[in-house]
Short mmCIF file of C-alpha atoms in Angstrom, two decimals:
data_model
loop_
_atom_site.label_atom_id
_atom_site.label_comp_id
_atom_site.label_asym_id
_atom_site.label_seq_id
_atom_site.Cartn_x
_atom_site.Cartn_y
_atom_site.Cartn_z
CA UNK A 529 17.54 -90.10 45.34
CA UNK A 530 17.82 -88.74 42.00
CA UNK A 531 15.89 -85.59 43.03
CA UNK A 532 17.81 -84.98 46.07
CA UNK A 533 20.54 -85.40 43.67
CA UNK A 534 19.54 -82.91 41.46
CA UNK A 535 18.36 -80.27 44.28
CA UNK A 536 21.98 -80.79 45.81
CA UNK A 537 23.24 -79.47 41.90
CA UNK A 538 20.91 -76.98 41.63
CA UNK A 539 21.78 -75.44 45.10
CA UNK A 540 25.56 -76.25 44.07
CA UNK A 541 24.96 -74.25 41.12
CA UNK A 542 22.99 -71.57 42.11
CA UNK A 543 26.21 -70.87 44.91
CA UNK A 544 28.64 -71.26 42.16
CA UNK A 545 26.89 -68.17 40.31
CA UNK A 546 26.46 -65.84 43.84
CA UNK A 547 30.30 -66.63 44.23
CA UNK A 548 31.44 -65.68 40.36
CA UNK A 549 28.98 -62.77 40.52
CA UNK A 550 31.01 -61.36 43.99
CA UNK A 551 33.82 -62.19 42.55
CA UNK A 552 33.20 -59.51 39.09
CA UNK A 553 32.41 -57.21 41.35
CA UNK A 554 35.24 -57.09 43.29
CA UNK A 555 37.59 -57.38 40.50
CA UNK A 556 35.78 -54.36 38.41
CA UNK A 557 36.60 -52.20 41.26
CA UNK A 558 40.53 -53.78 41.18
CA UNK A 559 43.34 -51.46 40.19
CA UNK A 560 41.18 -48.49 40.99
CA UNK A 561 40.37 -45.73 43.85
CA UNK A 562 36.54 -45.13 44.76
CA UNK A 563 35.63 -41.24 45.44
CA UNK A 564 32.40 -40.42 47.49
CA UNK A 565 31.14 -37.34 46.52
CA UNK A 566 27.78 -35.71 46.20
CA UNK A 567 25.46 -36.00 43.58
CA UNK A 568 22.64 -33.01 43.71
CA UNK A 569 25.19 -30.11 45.07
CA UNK A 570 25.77 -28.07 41.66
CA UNK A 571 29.11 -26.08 42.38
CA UNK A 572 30.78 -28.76 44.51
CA UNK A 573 29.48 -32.32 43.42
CA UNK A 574 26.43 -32.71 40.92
CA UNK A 575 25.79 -35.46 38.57
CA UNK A 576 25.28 -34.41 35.00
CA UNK A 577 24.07 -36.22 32.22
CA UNK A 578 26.48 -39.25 33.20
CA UNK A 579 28.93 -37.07 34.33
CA UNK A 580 30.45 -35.55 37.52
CA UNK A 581 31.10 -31.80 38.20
CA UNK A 582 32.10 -29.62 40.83
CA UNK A 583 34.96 -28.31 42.89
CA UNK A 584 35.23 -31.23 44.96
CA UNK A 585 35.07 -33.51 42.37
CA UNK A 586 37.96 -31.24 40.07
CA UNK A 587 40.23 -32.11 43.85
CA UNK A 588 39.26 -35.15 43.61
CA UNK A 589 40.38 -35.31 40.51
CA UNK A 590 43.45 -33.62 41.02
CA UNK A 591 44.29 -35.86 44.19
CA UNK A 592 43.80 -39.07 42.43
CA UNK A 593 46.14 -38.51 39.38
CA UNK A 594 48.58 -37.25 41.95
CA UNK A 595 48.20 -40.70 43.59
CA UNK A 596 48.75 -42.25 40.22
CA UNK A 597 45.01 -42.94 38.73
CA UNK A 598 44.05 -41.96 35.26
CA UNK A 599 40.35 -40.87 34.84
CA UNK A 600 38.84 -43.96 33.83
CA UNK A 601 40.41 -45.98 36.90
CA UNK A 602 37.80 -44.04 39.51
CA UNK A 603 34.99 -44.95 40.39
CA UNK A 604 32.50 -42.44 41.59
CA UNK A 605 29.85 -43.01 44.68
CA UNK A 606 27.69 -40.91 46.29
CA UNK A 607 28.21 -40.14 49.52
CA UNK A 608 25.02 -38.67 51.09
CA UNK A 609 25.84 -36.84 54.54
CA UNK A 610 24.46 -39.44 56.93
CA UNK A 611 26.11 -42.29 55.45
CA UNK A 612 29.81 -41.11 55.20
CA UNK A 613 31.22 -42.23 58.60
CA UNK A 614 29.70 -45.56 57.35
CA UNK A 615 31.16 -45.66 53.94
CA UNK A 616 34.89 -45.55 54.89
CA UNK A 617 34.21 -47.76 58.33
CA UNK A 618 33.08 -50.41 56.04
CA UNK A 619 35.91 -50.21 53.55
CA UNK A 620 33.02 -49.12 50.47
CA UNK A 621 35.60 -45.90 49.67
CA UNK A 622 38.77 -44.81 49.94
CA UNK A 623 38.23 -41.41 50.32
CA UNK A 624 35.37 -38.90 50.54
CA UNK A 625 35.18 -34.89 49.24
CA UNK A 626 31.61 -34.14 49.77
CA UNK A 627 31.53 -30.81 51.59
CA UNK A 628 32.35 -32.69 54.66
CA UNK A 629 33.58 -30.84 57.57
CA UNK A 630 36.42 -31.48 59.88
CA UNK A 631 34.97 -31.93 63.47
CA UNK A 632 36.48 -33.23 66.66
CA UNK A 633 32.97 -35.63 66.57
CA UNK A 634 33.55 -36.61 63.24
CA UNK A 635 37.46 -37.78 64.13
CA UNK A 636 35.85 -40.35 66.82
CA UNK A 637 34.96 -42.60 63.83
CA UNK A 638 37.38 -41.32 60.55
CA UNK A 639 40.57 -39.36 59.63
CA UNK A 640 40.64 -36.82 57.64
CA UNK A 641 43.25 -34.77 54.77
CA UNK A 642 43.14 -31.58 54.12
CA UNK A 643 41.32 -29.42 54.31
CA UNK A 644 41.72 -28.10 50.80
CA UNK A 645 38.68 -25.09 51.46
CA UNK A 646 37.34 -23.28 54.24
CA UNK A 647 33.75 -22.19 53.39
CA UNK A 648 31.31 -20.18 55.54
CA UNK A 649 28.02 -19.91 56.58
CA UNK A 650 26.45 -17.06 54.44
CA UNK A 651 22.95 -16.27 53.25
CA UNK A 652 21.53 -16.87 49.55
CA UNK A 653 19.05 -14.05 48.71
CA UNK A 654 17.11 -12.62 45.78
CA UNK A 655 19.55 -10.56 42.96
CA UNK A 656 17.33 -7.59 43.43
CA UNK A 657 16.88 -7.37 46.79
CA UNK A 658 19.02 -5.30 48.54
CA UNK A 659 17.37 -5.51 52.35
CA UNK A 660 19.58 -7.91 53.67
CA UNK A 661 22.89 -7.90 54.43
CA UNK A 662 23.51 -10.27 56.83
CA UNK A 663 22.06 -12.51 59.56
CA UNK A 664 21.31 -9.58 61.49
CA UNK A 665 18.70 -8.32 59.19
CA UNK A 666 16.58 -11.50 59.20
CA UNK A 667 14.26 -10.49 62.13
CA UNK A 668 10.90 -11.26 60.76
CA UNK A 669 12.31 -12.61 57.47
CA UNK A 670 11.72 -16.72 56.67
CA UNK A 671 14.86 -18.32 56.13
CA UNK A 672 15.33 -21.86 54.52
CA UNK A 673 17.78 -24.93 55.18
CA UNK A 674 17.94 -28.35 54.67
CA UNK A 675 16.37 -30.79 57.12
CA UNK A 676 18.70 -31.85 59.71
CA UNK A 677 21.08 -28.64 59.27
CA UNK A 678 22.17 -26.63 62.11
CA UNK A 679 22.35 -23.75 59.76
CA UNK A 680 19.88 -21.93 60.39
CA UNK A 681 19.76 -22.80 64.26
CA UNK A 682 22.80 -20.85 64.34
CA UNK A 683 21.17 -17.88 62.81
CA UNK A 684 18.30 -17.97 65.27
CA UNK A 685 20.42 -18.37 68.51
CA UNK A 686 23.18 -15.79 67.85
CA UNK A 687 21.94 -13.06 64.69
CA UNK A 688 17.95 -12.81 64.02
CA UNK A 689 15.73 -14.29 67.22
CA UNK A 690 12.85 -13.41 65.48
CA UNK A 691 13.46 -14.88 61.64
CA UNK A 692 11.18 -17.53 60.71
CA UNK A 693 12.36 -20.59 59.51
CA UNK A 694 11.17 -23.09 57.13
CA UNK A 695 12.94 -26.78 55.89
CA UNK A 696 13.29 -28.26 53.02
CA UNK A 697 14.48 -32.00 52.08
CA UNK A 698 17.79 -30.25 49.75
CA UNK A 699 19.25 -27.41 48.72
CA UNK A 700 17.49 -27.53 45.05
CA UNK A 701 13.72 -27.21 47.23
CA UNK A 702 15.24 -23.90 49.10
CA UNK A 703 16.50 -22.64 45.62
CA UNK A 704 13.01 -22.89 44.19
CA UNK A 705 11.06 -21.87 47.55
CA UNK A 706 13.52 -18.54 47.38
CA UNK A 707 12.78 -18.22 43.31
CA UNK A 708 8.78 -18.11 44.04
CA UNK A 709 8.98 -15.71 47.18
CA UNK A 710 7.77 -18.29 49.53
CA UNK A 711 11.11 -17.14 51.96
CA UNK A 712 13.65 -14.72 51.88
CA UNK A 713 17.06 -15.88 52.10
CA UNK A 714 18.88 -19.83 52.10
CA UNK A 715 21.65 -20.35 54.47
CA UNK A 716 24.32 -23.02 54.22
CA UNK A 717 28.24 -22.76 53.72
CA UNK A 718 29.01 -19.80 51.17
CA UNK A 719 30.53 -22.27 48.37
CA UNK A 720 27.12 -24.84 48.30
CA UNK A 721 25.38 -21.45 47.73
CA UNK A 722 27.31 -19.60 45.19
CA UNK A 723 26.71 -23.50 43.34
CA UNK A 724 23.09 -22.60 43.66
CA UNK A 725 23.27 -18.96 41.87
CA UNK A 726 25.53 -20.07 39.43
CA UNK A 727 23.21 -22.64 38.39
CA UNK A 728 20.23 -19.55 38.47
CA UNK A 729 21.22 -17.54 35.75
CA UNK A 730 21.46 -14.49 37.62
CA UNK A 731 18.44 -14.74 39.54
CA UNK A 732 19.91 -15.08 42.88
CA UNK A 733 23.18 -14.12 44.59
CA UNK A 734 25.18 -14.94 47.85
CA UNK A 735 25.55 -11.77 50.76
CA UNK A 736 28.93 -12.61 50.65
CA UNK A 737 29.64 -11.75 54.40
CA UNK A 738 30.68 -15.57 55.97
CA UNK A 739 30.14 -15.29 59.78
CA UNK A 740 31.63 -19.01 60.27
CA UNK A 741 34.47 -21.57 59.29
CA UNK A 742 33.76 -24.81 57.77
CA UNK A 743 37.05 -26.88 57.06
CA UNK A 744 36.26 -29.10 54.31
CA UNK A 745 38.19 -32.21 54.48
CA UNK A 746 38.83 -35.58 52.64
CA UNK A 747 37.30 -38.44 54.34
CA UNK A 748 39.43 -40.99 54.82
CA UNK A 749 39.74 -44.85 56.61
CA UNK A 750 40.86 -44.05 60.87
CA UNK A 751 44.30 -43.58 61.54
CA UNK A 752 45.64 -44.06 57.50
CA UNK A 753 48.37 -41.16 58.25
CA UNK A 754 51.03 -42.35 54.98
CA UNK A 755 47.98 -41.73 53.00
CA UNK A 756 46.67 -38.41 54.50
CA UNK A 757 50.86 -37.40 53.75
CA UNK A 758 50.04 -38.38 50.19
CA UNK A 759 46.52 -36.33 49.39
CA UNK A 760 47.66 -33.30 51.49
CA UNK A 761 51.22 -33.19 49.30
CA UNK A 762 48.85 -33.25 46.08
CA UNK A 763 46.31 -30.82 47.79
CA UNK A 764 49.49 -27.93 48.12
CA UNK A 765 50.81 -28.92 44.45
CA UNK A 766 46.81 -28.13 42.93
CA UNK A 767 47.28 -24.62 45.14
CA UNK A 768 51.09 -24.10 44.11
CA UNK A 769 50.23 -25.01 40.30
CA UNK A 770 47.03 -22.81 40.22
CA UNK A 771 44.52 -25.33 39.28
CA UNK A 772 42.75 -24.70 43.09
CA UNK A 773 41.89 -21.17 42.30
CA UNK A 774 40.80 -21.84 38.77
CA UNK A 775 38.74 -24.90 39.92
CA UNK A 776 37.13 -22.00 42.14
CA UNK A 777 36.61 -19.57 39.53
CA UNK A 778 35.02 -22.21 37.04
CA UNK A 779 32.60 -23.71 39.44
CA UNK A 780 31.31 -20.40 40.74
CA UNK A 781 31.15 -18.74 37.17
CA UNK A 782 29.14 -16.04 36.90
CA UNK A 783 28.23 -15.00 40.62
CA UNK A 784 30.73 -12.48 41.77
CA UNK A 785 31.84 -15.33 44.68
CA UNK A 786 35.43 -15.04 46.16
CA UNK A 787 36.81 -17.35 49.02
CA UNK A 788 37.57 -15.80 52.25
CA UNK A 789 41.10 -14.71 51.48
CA UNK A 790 41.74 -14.59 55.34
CA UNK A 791 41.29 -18.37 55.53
CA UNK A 792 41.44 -19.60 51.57
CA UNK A 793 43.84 -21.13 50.54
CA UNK A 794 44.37 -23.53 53.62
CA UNK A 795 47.19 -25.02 54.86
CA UNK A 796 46.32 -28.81 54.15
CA UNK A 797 48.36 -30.75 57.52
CA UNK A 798 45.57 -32.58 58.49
CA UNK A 799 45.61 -35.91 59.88
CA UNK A 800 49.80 -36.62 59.41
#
């Protein structure tokens, strides 16, 4: 008896703890608004040293003292590409800026604000060479993107039938394939890339000739309309006040990148 008694304690105990130990959790995150963002994207989201930096994270920034949150009340998660739908289904954000595109698709499962930047596809090439242009001139040319991107797909099918491509796990691998000569160009939305040659000390630049639109959006919880009202409000006072276009300058430093005035800056109506 006594050692069914004190296995009943133990296991009493041992509860007690799992409960109290939920319980912290939930309260540290109390009071506060959690941001996805991304982690290894230098120009838009990149974590440095402990820190965050990047264009999305400076409008995410901007959004959440607009919503009333200090910097110390939010809490940062990384929001890898696959796992966003996921994130805000289950309730483990409240909002996402992480390059994320508005698509019909994508609307199935989440709402979006926004957008607060249109980006497009361009090509990431070597500062001294001068042979390309644009997709056109990719025919017989290797060409890197990320695993799983229809990027480069796109050039294929509709620019340069004959370019050969090559994939890489991130952004950072087609960076350091393009440094060593191993291809010729990176393609991905203009904004990720201009991230990448600010962050290669004038090694390598962007075309700067977009030939698509990318909306970028913020990710929030299905059919939460008073709250895509409140970010897109905030999203036109960072454009009114100025702090959009210097969040653009200061995250593309260095690499001659301008948005596409015809598109930039948006109109952010989405999801009211």
């Amino acid at each position: 008896m006594r050692r069914m008694w004190r296995r009943a304690v133990a296991v009493i105990c041992a509860l007690a703890c799992v409960f109290a130990v939920s319980a912290c959790g939930s309260s540290d995150e109390e009071g506060k608004i959690r941001i996805g963002i991304k982690f290894d994207q230098p120009g838009l989201g990149f974590k440095k040293s402990g820190t965050y930096v990047g264009f999305d994270v400076d409008v995410a920034r901007y959004v959440a003292q607009e919503l009333g949150y200090s910097e110390d009340q939010i809490i940062w998660k990384e929001a890898p590409s696959k796992q966003r739908e996921a994130m805000l289904q289950n309730g483990d954000v409240d909002m996402i800026l992480a390059s994320y595109s508005i698509t019909d698709t994508r609307k199935n499962a989440v709402s979006f604000a926004g957008p607060y930047f249109v980006a497009g596809q361009d090509l990431l090439v070597r500062r001294d060479d001068d042979s390309i242009k644009g997709p056109e001139d990719l025919n017989g040319k290797r060409l890197c993107s990320v695993t799983g991107s229809t990027s480069a797909t796109t050039v294929k099918e509709k620019f340069a039938n004959e370019v050969q491509l090559m994939e890489q796990p991130g952004y950072a691998e087609c960076a350091t394939a393009l440094f060593s000569g191993i291809v010729d160009a990176v393609t991905t939305d203009d904004i990720i890339l201009a991230g990448l040659a600010s962050a290669s000390r004038g090694k390598l630049k962007v075309v700067g000739k977009p030939f698509t639109q990318e909306y970028y959006g913020v990710g929030i919880k299905k059919g939460n309309t008073e709250f895509a009202r409140k970010i897109n409000a905030a999203i036109a006072k960072m454009i009114k006040d100025g702090s959009w276009e210097r969040a653009v300058k200061d995250n593309t430093k260095g690499t001659g990148y301008t948005p596409n005035a015809e598109y930039n800056p948006p109109k952010p109506t989405e999801g009211e």
